[in-house]
Each structure stands twice: as C-alpha cells, then as structure tokens.
Coordinates of C-alpha atoms and ligand atoms in Angstrom, one line a residue:
M258 CA -47.5 -123.4 -130.3
K259 CA -51.1 -124.4 -130.7
R260 CA -52.6 -127.1 -128.5
T261 CA -53.6 -130.3 -130.2
K262 CA -56.6 -132.3 -128.9
I263 CA -55.9 -135.9 -127.9
K264 CA -58.3 -137.2 -130.5
D265 CA -56.2 -135.6 -133.2
L266 CA -52.9 -136.5 -131.5
L267 CA -53.6 -140.2 -131.8
N268 CA -53.6 -139.8 -135.6
A269 CA -51.0 -137.0 -135.9
V270 CA -47.5 -137.2 -137.4
E271 CA -44.7 -137.6 -134.9
G272 CA -43.0 -134.4 -133.8
E273 CA -43.3 -131.6 -131.3
V274 CA -46.8 -131.1 -129.8
L275 CA -48.6 -129.2 -127.1
V276 CA -51.2 -131.2 -125.2
K277 CA -53.5 -130.1 -122.4
G278 CA -55.8 -132.1 -120.1
W279 CA -56.6 -133.7 -116.8
V280 CA -54.4 -136.4 -115.2
R281 CA -56.4 -139.6 -115.0
T282 CA -53.6 -141.7 -113.4
R283 CA -50.0 -141.3 -112.5
R284 CA -47.5 -144.1 -112.0
D285 CA -43.9 -143.5 -110.9
S286 CA -41.2 -145.9 -112.1
K287 CA -37.9 -146.5 -110.3
G288 CA -35.9 -145.5 -113.3
G289 CA -36.6 -141.8 -112.8
F290 CA -39.8 -141.5 -114.9
S291 CA -43.5 -140.7 -114.3
F292 CA -46.2 -142.1 -116.5
L293 CA -49.2 -139.8 -116.8
E294 CA -52.5 -140.7 -118.5
I295 CA -54.0 -137.5 -119.8
N296 CA -57.6 -137.0 -121.0
D297 CA -59.2 -133.9 -122.4
G298 CA -62.6 -135.2 -123.3
S299 CA -62.1 -135.1 -127.0
C300 CA -62.3 -138.8 -127.1
L301 CA -62.5 -141.8 -124.8
R302 CA -58.8 -142.6 -125.0
N303 CA -56.0 -141.0 -122.9
I304 CA -52.6 -140.1 -124.2
Q305 CA -49.7 -141.3 -122.1
V306 CA -47.1 -138.7 -121.2
I307 CA -43.7 -139.7 -120.0
A308 CA -42.1 -137.2 -117.6
D309 CA -38.4 -137.7 -117.1
H310 CA -37.5 -136.5 -113.7
S311 CA -34.7 -134.6 -115.2
I312 CA -37.0 -132.1 -117.0
P313 CA -36.1 -128.5 -115.9
N314 CA -39.0 -127.6 -113.5
Y315 CA -39.6 -131.2 -112.3
S316 CA -39.0 -130.5 -108.6
S317 CA -41.6 -127.6 -108.5
I318 CA -44.4 -129.7 -110.2
E319 CA -43.7 -133.1 -108.9
K320 CA -46.2 -132.9 -106.0
K321 CA -48.8 -131.0 -108.0
M322 CA -49.1 -133.4 -111.0
T323 CA -51.5 -135.8 -109.3
T324 CA -54.7 -137.6 -110.3
G325 CA -57.3 -134.9 -111.2
S326 CA -54.8 -132.1 -111.8
C327 CA -54.9 -130.1 -115.0
I328 CA -51.6 -129.9 -116.9
S329 CA -50.1 -128.6 -120.1
V330 CA -47.4 -130.7 -121.7
Y331 CA -45.0 -129.5 -124.4
G332 CA -43.2 -132.6 -125.8
K333 CA -42.4 -135.0 -128.5
L334 CA -45.1 -137.3 -129.9
V335 CA -43.4 -140.6 -130.6
A336 CA -44.4 -144.2 -131.3
S337 CA -45.0 -146.0 -128.0
Q338 CA -43.0 -148.9 -126.8
G339 CA -45.6 -149.9 -124.2
K340 CA -48.6 -152.0 -125.1
G341 CA -52.1 -150.6 -125.2
Q342 CA -51.3 -147.4 -126.9
N343 CA -49.6 -146.6 -130.2
K344 CA -48.4 -143.0 -129.5
E345 CA -47.1 -141.3 -126.4
V346 CA -45.7 -137.9 -125.5
Q347 CA -42.2 -137.5 -124.1
A348 CA -42.4 -134.3 -122.0
I349 CA -39.9 -131.5 -122.6
T350 CA -41.7 -129.1 -120.2
I351 CA -44.8 -129.5 -118.1
D352 CA -46.9 -126.7 -116.5
V353 CA -49.5 -127.4 -113.9
Y354 CA -52.6 -125.2 -114.3
G355 CA -54.5 -126.6 -111.4
P356 CA -53.2 -129.1 -108.9
S357 CA -55.6 -131.6 -107.3
P358 CA -55.1 -132.6 -103.7
V359 CA -55.5 -136.2 -102.4
D360 CA -59.2 -135.6 -101.5
Y361 CA -60.1 -135.5 -105.2
P362 CA -63.1 -137.8 -105.3
L363 CA -62.3 -139.6 -108.5
Q364 CA -59.4 -141.8 -107.6
K365 CA -58.6 -145.0 -109.4
K366 CA -61.5 -147.2 -108.2
R367 CA -64.8 -147.5 -110.1
H368 CA -67.5 -145.5 -108.6
S369 CA -71.3 -146.2 -108.6
F370 CA -73.5 -144.0 -110.8
E371 CA -75.4 -143.1 -107.7
F372 CA -72.2 -141.7 -106.1
L373 CA -71.3 -139.9 -109.3
R374 CA -74.7 -138.1 -109.3
E375 CA -73.7 -136.6 -106.0
I376 CA -70.7 -135.0 -107.6
A377 CA -72.3 -133.8 -110.8
H378 CA -69.6 -131.2 -111.2
L379 CA -66.9 -133.8 -111.5
R380 CA -68.6 -136.8 -113.2
P381 CA -68.0 -135.4 -116.7
R382 CA -64.4 -136.5 -116.1
T383 CA -65.3 -140.2 -115.9
N384 CA -65.0 -142.4 -119.0
T385 CA -68.7 -143.3 -118.9
F386 CA -70.1 -139.9 -118.5
G387 CA -67.7 -138.4 -121.1
A388 CA -68.8 -141.1 -123.6
V389 CA -72.5 -140.4 -122.8
M390 CA -72.0 -136.8 -123.4
R391 CA -70.3 -137.3 -126.8
V392 CA -73.1 -139.6 -127.9
R393 CA -75.7 -137.2 -126.7
N394 CA -73.9 -134.5 -128.7
Q395 CA -73.9 -136.6 -131.8
L396 CA -77.6 -137.4 -131.4
A397 CA -78.4 -133.7 -131.2
Y398 CA -76.4 -133.0 -134.3
S399 CA -78.0 -135.9 -136.2
I400 CA -81.5 -134.7 -135.2
H401 CA -80.9 -131.4 -136.9
Q402 CA -79.3 -133.1 -139.9
F403 CA -82.2 -135.4 -140.4
F404 CA -84.8 -132.7 -140.4
Q405 CA -82.7 -130.1 -142.2
K406 CA -82.0 -132.5 -145.1
K407 CA -85.8 -133.0 -145.4
G408 CA -86.4 -129.2 -145.5
F409 CA -88.1 -128.9 -142.1
V410 CA -87.8 -125.5 -140.4
Y411 CA -86.3 -125.5 -136.9
L412 CA -88.8 -123.7 -134.6
N413 CA -88.3 -122.4 -131.1
T414 CA -91.5 -122.6 -129.1
P415 CA -92.0 -120.8 -125.8
I416 CA -90.9 -122.2 -122.4
V417 CA -93.4 -120.1 -120.5
T418 CA -97.0 -120.7 -121.5
T419 CA -100.6 -120.3 -120.4
S420 CA -101.8 -123.6 -122.0
D421 CA -101.5 -127.2 -121.0
C422 CA -100.8 -129.2 -124.1
E423 CA -101.2 -132.7 -122.8
G424 CA -104.3 -131.7 -120.8
A425 CA -102.9 -133.8 -117.9
G426 CA -102.2 -131.1 -115.3
D427 CA -98.9 -131.6 -113.6
M428 CA -97.3 -128.4 -114.7
F429 CA -94.8 -126.1 -112.9
Q430 CA -96.3 -122.7 -112.2
V431 CA -94.3 -119.6 -113.0
T432 CA -95.0 -116.5 -110.9
T433 CA -93.4 -113.4 -109.5
L434 CA -96.2 -112.9 -106.9
D435 CA -95.3 -112.9 -103.3
I436 CA -96.2 -116.5 -102.5
L437 CA -96.5 -115.8 -98.8
N438 CA -98.9 -112.9 -99.3
P439 CA -100.6 -112.8 -102.7
K440 CA -103.4 -110.3 -103.3
C441 CA -106.7 -112.1 -103.3
V442 CA -110.1 -111.2 -104.7
D443 CA -113.1 -113.2 -103.4
G444 CA -110.7 -115.7 -101.8
K445 CA -108.8 -116.3 -105.0
I446 CA -105.3 -115.2 -106.0
D447 CA -105.5 -112.2 -108.4
Y448 CA -103.3 -113.2 -111.3
S449 CA -103.9 -110.0 -113.1
L450 CA -101.2 -108.7 -110.8
D451 CA -98.8 -111.5 -111.8
F452 CA -95.9 -110.8 -114.2
F453 CA -97.8 -111.9 -117.3
G454 CA -101.2 -110.7 -116.1
E455 CA -102.4 -114.3 -115.9
K456 CA -101.5 -117.7 -114.6
T457 CA -98.4 -119.1 -116.4
F458 CA -96.5 -122.4 -116.4
L459 CA -93.4 -124.1 -117.8
T460 CA -94.4 -125.9 -121.0
V461 CA -95.0 -129.6 -121.2
S462 CA -94.7 -129.6 -125.0
G463 CA -94.2 -127.3 -127.9
Q464 CA -96.7 -129.1 -130.0
L465 CA -99.6 -126.7 -130.1
E466 CA -97.4 -123.8 -131.1
G467 CA -95.7 -126.2 -133.5
E468 CA -99.0 -126.8 -135.2
I469 CA -99.4 -123.1 -135.8
F470 CA -96.2 -123.0 -137.8
S471 CA -96.9 -126.2 -139.7
M472 CA -100.1 -124.6 -140.9
A473 CA -97.9 -122.0 -142.7
L474 CA -94.4 -123.5 -143.2
S475 CA -95.6 -127.1 -143.8
D476 CA -92.9 -129.0 -142.0
I477 CA -91.3 -127.8 -138.7
Y478 CA -89.6 -129.4 -135.7
T479 CA -88.9 -128.1 -132.3
F480 CA -86.0 -129.3 -130.1
G481 CA -86.1 -127.9 -126.6
P482 CA -86.6 -128.4 -122.9
T483 CA -90.0 -129.4 -121.5
F484 CA -91.2 -129.7 -117.9
R485 CA -93.5 -132.1 -116.1
A486 CA -94.3 -131.9 -112.4
E487 CA -95.4 -135.6 -112.2
N488 CA -94.1 -137.3 -109.2
S489 CA -92.7 -140.2 -111.2
N490 CA -89.6 -141.4 -109.5
T491 CA -88.6 -143.9 -112.2
S492 CA -85.5 -144.6 -114.2
R493 CA -87.3 -143.2 -117.3
H494 CA -88.8 -139.9 -116.0
L495 CA -87.3 -136.5 -115.5
A496 CA -89.0 -133.3 -114.4
E497 CA -87.0 -131.4 -117.0
F498 CA -86.3 -133.2 -120.3
W499 CA -85.6 -132.4 -123.9
M500 CA -88.1 -133.2 -126.6
V501 CA -87.9 -133.3 -130.4
E502 CA -91.3 -132.5 -131.9
P503 CA -91.8 -132.5 -135.7
E504 CA -95.1 -131.4 -137.1
M505 CA -96.1 -132.0 -140.7
A506 CA -98.9 -130.6 -142.8
F507 CA -100.6 -133.1 -145.1
Y508 CA -99.2 -136.2 -143.2
D509 CA -101.7 -138.8 -142.1
L510 CA -100.9 -141.4 -139.4
D511 CA -99.2 -143.8 -141.8
D512 CA -96.9 -141.0 -143.0
N513 CA -96.2 -140.1 -139.4
M514 CA -95.3 -143.7 -138.5
D515 CA -93.0 -143.9 -141.5
L516 CA -91.2 -140.7 -140.5
A517 CA -90.8 -141.9 -136.9
E518 CA -89.3 -145.2 -138.0
E519 CA -86.9 -143.6 -140.5
F520 CA -85.9 -141.0 -137.9
I521 CA -85.0 -143.6 -135.3
K522 CA -83.0 -145.7 -137.8
F523 CA -81.2 -142.6 -139.0
L524 CA -80.1 -141.6 -135.5
L525 CA -78.9 -145.1 -134.7
S526 CA -76.8 -145.5 -137.8
E527 CA -75.3 -142.0 -137.4
V528 CA -74.2 -142.8 -133.8
M529 CA -72.8 -146.2 -134.9
E530 CA -70.8 -144.5 -137.6
N531 CA -69.6 -141.4 -135.8
C532 CA -69.2 -142.6 -132.2
A533 CA -67.7 -146.0 -132.9
E534 CA -65.1 -145.8 -130.1
D535 CA -67.7 -144.7 -127.4
M536 CA -70.2 -147.3 -128.6
E537 CA -67.6 -150.1 -128.3
F538 CA -67.1 -148.9 -124.7
F539 CA -70.8 -149.1 -124.0
N540 CA -71.0 -152.5 -125.7
K541 CA -68.2 -153.8 -123.4
R542 CA -69.1 -152.1 -120.1
I543 CA -72.8 -151.4 -120.0
D544 CA -74.7 -153.8 -122.3
T545 CA -72.8 -156.5 -124.4
T546 CA -75.7 -156.9 -126.8
K547 CA -76.0 -153.2 -127.6
L548 CA -74.3 -153.0 -131.0
E549 CA -76.0 -156.1 -132.3
T550 CA -79.4 -154.8 -131.1
L551 CA -78.9 -151.5 -132.8
K552 CA -77.8 -153.1 -136.1
N553 CA -80.8 -155.4 -136.0
I554 CA -83.1 -152.4 -135.5
I555 CA -81.6 -150.5 -138.4
D556 CA -81.9 -153.6 -140.7
N557 CA -85.5 -154.6 -139.9
Q558 CA -88.9 -153.2 -140.1
F559 CA -90.7 -152.1 -137.0
E560 CA -93.8 -154.1 -136.0
R561 CA -97.0 -152.1 -136.4
L562 CA -100.2 -153.2 -134.6
T563 CA -103.4 -151.6 -133.4
Y564 CA -104.0 -151.0 -129.7
S565 CA -106.8 -153.6 -129.9
D566 CA -104.4 -156.2 -131.3
A567 CA -101.9 -155.2 -128.6
I568 CA -104.5 -155.9 -125.9
R569 CA -105.2 -159.3 -127.6
Q570 CA -101.5 -160.2 -127.6
L571 CA -101.2 -159.3 -123.9
K572 CA -104.3 -161.1 -122.9
K573 CA -103.3 -164.4 -124.6
S574 CA -99.9 -164.4 -122.9
S575 CA -99.4 -166.2 -119.6
E576 CA -97.2 -163.4 -118.2
A577 CA -98.2 -162.2 -114.7
F578 CA -98.5 -158.4 -115.1
T579 CA -98.8 -156.1 -112.1
Y580 CA -101.4 -153.8 -113.9
P581 CA -104.6 -155.1 -115.5
V582 CA -104.9 -155.6 -119.2
E583 CA -108.3 -154.5 -120.5
W584 CA -109.5 -152.7 -123.6
G585 CA -109.8 -149.1 -122.6
L586 CA -107.0 -149.0 -120.1
S587 CA -103.6 -147.4 -120.7
L588 CA -100.7 -149.7 -121.6
Q589 CA -98.2 -149.6 -118.7
A590 CA -94.4 -149.8 -119.1
E591 CA -94.5 -153.5 -118.3
H592 CA -97.0 -154.1 -121.1
E593 CA -95.0 -152.0 -123.6
R594 CA -91.8 -153.8 -122.8
F595 CA -93.4 -157.2 -123.0
L596 CA -94.6 -156.4 -126.5
S597 CA -91.3 -155.2 -127.8
E598 CA -89.0 -157.6 -125.9
K599 CA -91.0 -160.8 -125.7
V600 CA -93.6 -160.9 -128.4
F601 CA -92.0 -159.2 -131.3
K602 CA -88.3 -158.8 -130.1
K603 CA -88.0 -155.5 -132.0
P604 CA -89.4 -151.9 -132.0
V605 CA -93.2 -151.8 -132.0
I606 CA -95.6 -149.1 -133.1
V607 CA -99.0 -149.3 -131.4
F608 CA -101.7 -147.2 -133.0
N609 CA -105.4 -146.4 -132.9
Y610 CA -105.7 -146.0 -129.1
P611 CA -109.1 -145.6 -127.3
E612 CA -110.3 -142.0 -127.4
K613 CA -110.9 -141.9 -123.7
I614 CA -107.2 -142.4 -122.7
K615 CA -105.6 -140.0 -125.2
S616 CA -105.3 -136.2 -125.6
F617 CA -108.1 -133.9 -127.0
Y618 CA -106.1 -133.0 -130.1
M619 CA -105.9 -136.5 -131.6
K620 CA -108.0 -137.2 -134.7
L621 CA -111.1 -139.3 -134.1
N622 CA -111.4 -142.5 -136.1
E623 CA -114.7 -143.4 -137.7
G624 CA -117.0 -144.8 -135.1
G625 CA -115.6 -142.5 -132.5
E626 CA -114.1 -145.1 -130.2
T627 CA -110.5 -144.7 -131.1
V628 CA -108.1 -141.9 -132.1
R629 CA -105.2 -141.8 -134.6
A630 CA -102.5 -142.0 -132.0
M631 CA -99.3 -143.9 -132.1
D632 CA -96.6 -144.8 -129.6
V633 CA -93.2 -146.2 -130.6
L634 CA -91.9 -148.8 -128.1
L635 CA -88.3 -149.9 -127.9
P636 CA -87.0 -153.1 -126.3
N637 CA -85.5 -152.5 -122.8
L638 CA -86.9 -149.0 -122.8
G639 CA -90.6 -148.8 -123.5
E640 CA -92.1 -145.6 -125.0
I641 CA -89.7 -143.5 -126.9
I642 CA -92.2 -141.6 -129.1
G643 CA -95.8 -140.5 -128.7
G644 CA -97.6 -138.9 -131.6
S645 CA -100.8 -138.7 -133.6
Q646 CA -102.6 -137.3 -136.6
R647 CA -104.3 -134.2 -135.3
E648 CA -108.1 -133.4 -135.4
E649 CA -108.5 -130.9 -138.2
N650 CA -112.3 -130.7 -138.0
Y651 CA -113.5 -127.6 -136.1
E652 CA -116.7 -129.1 -134.8
V653 CA -115.2 -132.4 -133.7
L654 CA -112.3 -130.7 -132.0
L655 CA -114.7 -128.4 -130.1
E656 CA -116.7 -131.4 -128.9
R657 CA -113.7 -133.3 -127.7
M658 CA -112.4 -130.2 -125.8
K659 CA -115.8 -130.0 -124.0
D660 CA -115.8 -133.7 -123.3
K661 CA -112.4 -133.4 -121.7
D662 CA -113.4 -130.4 -119.6
L663 CA -111.1 -127.9 -121.5
N664 CA -112.2 -124.4 -121.9
P665 CA -112.4 -123.7 -125.7
E666 CA -112.1 -119.9 -125.0
K667 CA -108.5 -120.5 -123.8
Y668 CA -107.7 -122.4 -127.0
W669 CA -109.4 -119.9 -129.3
W670 CA -106.2 -119.6 -131.5
Y671 CA -105.9 -123.4 -131.7
L672 CA -109.5 -123.6 -132.9
D673 CA -108.9 -120.8 -135.3
L674 CA -106.4 -123.0 -137.1
R675 CA -109.3 -125.3 -137.9
K676 CA -111.5 -122.4 -139.0
F677 CA -109.1 -120.7 -141.4
G678 CA -107.4 -123.0 -143.9
S679 CA -107.4 -126.2 -141.9
A680 CA -105.5 -129.2 -143.2
P681 CA -104.8 -132.7 -142.3
H682 CA -101.5 -132.8 -140.3
S683 CA -99.6 -135.0 -137.9
G684 CA -96.6 -135.0 -135.6
F685 CA -94.9 -136.7 -132.8
G686 CA -92.6 -136.1 -129.8
L687 CA -89.4 -138.0 -129.1
G688 CA -87.9 -138.0 -125.6
F689 CA -84.3 -137.0 -126.2
E690 CA -82.9 -138.4 -123.0
R691 CA -84.7 -141.7 -123.5
M692 CA -83.0 -141.9 -126.9
V693 CA -79.6 -141.3 -125.3
Q694 CA -80.5 -144.0 -122.8
F695 CA -81.5 -146.5 -125.4
V696 CA -78.4 -145.9 -127.5
T697 CA -75.9 -146.1 -124.7
G698 CA -77.7 -148.8 -122.6
M699 CA -77.5 -146.6 -119.5
D700 CA -80.0 -147.9 -116.9
N701 CA -81.0 -144.6 -115.4
I702 CA -82.2 -141.5 -117.2
R703 CA -80.4 -139.4 -114.5
D704 CA -77.1 -140.5 -116.0
V705 CA -77.7 -139.3 -119.5
I706 CA -78.4 -135.6 -118.8
P707 CA -75.8 -133.1 -117.5
F708 CA -78.0 -132.0 -114.5
P709 CA -81.0 -134.2 -113.8
R710 CA -84.1 -132.6 -112.3
T711 CA -86.3 -135.1 -110.4
P712 CA -88.7 -134.9 -107.4
K713 CA -86.7 -133.4 -104.5
H714 CA -83.6 -133.0 -106.6
A715 CA -82.3 -129.9 -108.4
K716 CA -79.1 -129.5 -106.5
F717 CA -76.6 -128.6 -109.2
Ligands
4AD174 O1 -96.0 -138.9 -125.2 P1 -95.8 -137.5 -124.9 O2 -96.3 -137.0 -123.6 O3 -96.2 -136.7 -126.1 C1 -96.3 -135.3 -126.2 O4 -95.8 -134.5 -125.4 C2 -96.8 -134.8 -127.5 N1 -97.2 -133.4 -127.4 C3 -95.8 -135.1 -128.6 C4 -96.3 -134.6 -130.0 O5 -97.2 -135.3 -130.6 N2 -95.7 -133.5 -130.5 O6 -94.2 -137.2 -124.8 C5 -93.4 -137.5 -125.9 C6 -92.1 -138.3 -125.5 C7 -92.4 -139.7 -124.8 O7 -92.7 -140.7 -125.7 C8 -91.2 -139.9 -124.0 O8 -90.2 -140.4 -124.8 C9 -90.8 -138.5 -123.6 O9 -91.4 -137.6 -124.5 N3 -91.2 -138.2 -122.2 C10 -90.3 -138.1 -121.2 N4 -89.0 -138.2 -121.1 C11 -88.4 -138.1 -119.9 N5 -89.1 -137.7 -118.8 C12 -90.4 -137.6 -118.8 N6 -91.1 -137.2 -117.7 C13 -91.1 -137.8 -120.0 N7 -92.4 -137.7 -120.4 C14 -92.4 -137.9 -121.7
MG175 MG1 -96.9 -140.6 -124.4

C-alpha cells in the first residue's frame, strides 16, 4: 500500500491508509489505548493515531513508540470522536522505523528559538520551523512564477568571482594556497599560483553579471546565495543569504519601482492564499497583526518619496534617534523603520539618494548630486529591496569608478556594455530571508534559514 501524506489524509475518504511520520506526543489511557500525534511535515496539523494495546506486535513496539520516534501506521481512517480533529487513524499494525530515547531534546515544553538554533538538525521538527520552511518554499516558488509569467529568463550567476559588485569590501576570499606558507614576490602573495590564477572571492551580488545578460535577453532574474563578510551581528543580517535580482533593459527608475511594488504584493497574496494554515499559526503565535498588515499592504499603494524629503520628514519629527539625520548621511535602520512605521504606516520607497553614499553603477541625476537609487522599506523590518537605474553612459561611469577608487581595467567588460549597444536599464535586489522574516513575523533572521551563517557561527 502507498503511503498517504497527512495533508492529504485530512481530506481523504475514510478507509484503510498507510501513514508515516514522527511522534509528536503520546498519551496512554487506562482503557488499553495509546493516543499518538503524528506529524510528517506536509502540513502544520498532526494526525491522531489510536493504538489499541491488543494490536499484534504491541508488546515489541510499546517502549519504542515515544516522542520523537519515527513510525509507520497501517490502519483505518475514521471520523474522530474527540474534539480538535475531524479524522483519526485506528491502527491495525504499527512498525517503528526509529525509536527515540528519553533524551530526545524536543519534549513537550516550548523551547526558545535560541535553544533551537543549537539543535539545528532537529528544529525542523517543531511547529514553528516547519511552518517557516513551508512559507519559505512557497515564496521561492512564487518568485519564479512572478518572473516566469512576465517572460524573464532565470539566470545563474557565478558564486566565485574576482569583482566586488557593491564596492564595499567585506568579501570572503576563496583560495587553495597554503595559508601558512604562501609564496610571495616582493613581500606580496603571488596569486598567479592560486587556483584561478588571481585573487577570488565569494560573490556579494549577481548584479553585474545579470546586467550582461539583460543587455542581450532584455529581462532576467537571478535567485541564489550571496555572501557578505560584514561583522553585523543583528537580527537582519546573515553572512550567507539568498537574493533575488531582476535586471531589466529599457526600464527607468519609475518602472523599477513599479515592478518592485507589484512583486512584493504578488508574493504576499500568494502566501496568504497558499499557506493559509501556516499563516494563521504565525498570526496567532508570533504576531497577531500579521494577516491584517499583509492585507493592508496588498490593498494600498506604497509611499514614494525622495531621499531629500525623507530627511525633511525625519528632521521635523521629535523622535530621539541614535544616529544623526543629515543630508548626505546614510539612512540607518532606525530611520527607515520610523518612516514606514510611524510617518506613513505602510511600505515606503525612498529614491534619489546622494551620489556619495551609493554604489558606482547607479545612474547620476542631472546636477550630479544624487543617483537614481531606490530602497523599499517595510514596517517592522526596514530595507527589503535595494536597487537603481544603472549608469549607461560610458564616460560618466568611468568617472564615477575613478571617483570611488575602482580600477576600470578590472571592470573592462562592464564598461564594454556601455561601449557596444548601451541601453537604459534598471534592476534591484530583494533579500530572500528578510522577505521570509517579514511574512512570518519571525524576529530573528537566523530562524528563517535552514542553517544560518553569522560571525563566529557556521556549526551545522
Ligand atoms: O541593497 P543591497 O546591498 O543591493 C545589492 O546587492 C544590489 N546589487 C542589488 C541590485 O540592484 N541588483 O542588497 C539587496 C538586499 C537588501 O535590500 C536586503 O534585503 C538584502 O539584500 N541584504 C541582506 N539580507 C540578509 N543579510 C545581509 N547581510 C544582507 N545584506 C543585504
Ligand atoms: Mg542596500
């Protein structure tokens, strides 16, 4: 007989079934029955199994069928008498694949998320983490759907790279050289002897390579891991995170903002529709305003304002910020959250940032003070998207590179795109984990990725 997943069992017709999963709880009644709650991760809900102590092999499995064990139950699916569930399985035979002794760490009590991070190999078996992973999966699927429906080409950009897209340093180096004894020439490591014949890093972004393909295929998107060696120990930063980066030929900054807004709204509505049960759970357990917030975001326009207006808004508020507010300085998380949570109470897109604080590739506005950058800020989260229209003018780009101390020779191919058939184009990057965080309401980004990498932590 074929196994049925619990998600399907709850809607299946009554009759004989085979169900497999992990025991969440077990309760023994005096009347010669055990009640087992089984979960197989196909949905949040468990199925209750009733094991009559008179089933044939009961004595051999009795001690093994404990919390955490993995079992296979052949039995009869019937309407349940008990409250709280509408179907249950009356076991005919039970096999125990893997018993689970009493030192199984996930016993009945609720554990802190910090504790669960220490047992990253078992935390997928908790309600919260299971729900997070199903929502994460839905988001990944919806991301592909959104871009595929629009005719974007999915592009895989390299993980190992020689260029630093954001120009911010903070990259992980990749080498096969003997780090205790590298060969040096004139006191400097000879990277011609390294695996790739030059210094290489893990990528911080697939954007520059994405631009190459948008200058041929028009609309592309990447969706892959990116790495940043910044020492940011916050609840919003990972050293390894996934990013979605669309890049569109012939888009200006307004088109770019329109796409970003449509994209976020699409993802939220898909999750609400397809993960209703898990979202109810988050709304009950993690953030009781979540569903209402998401619905409001879907139904309303994002606020759009220039960086200069954002500074004006912040300056006229009486809020005591930790970081200074001054035209020309970066907006800090506290400023971003203040704008979206207190001033506008909805998602905000800030655009036209000072040239000095943004990357070399962003298109210079007339006057040369600002660039066509945009950040999308969400309430309770802060920055979810960073993007821009790209500088398509060869001379201007070359100047900006020099200004920012980048070596144009290293970016010769990037400059070539401006030399041969240049076109206006734009793109943005959405932090995938931040999206999962926002949707679920999970406080810490470490709890929305299977295996978080943060400073001093890559254990699992
Ligand atoms: O704003 P960022 O640095 O933009 C880029 O990398 C551009 N190349 C994107 C583009 O135009 N194609 O990063 C984009 C998004 C941020 O808005 C944030 O959501 C997320 O990536 N992000 C992080 N997420 C988790 N941990 C980190 N350390 C992150 N750094 C950025
Ligand atoms: Mg950014």
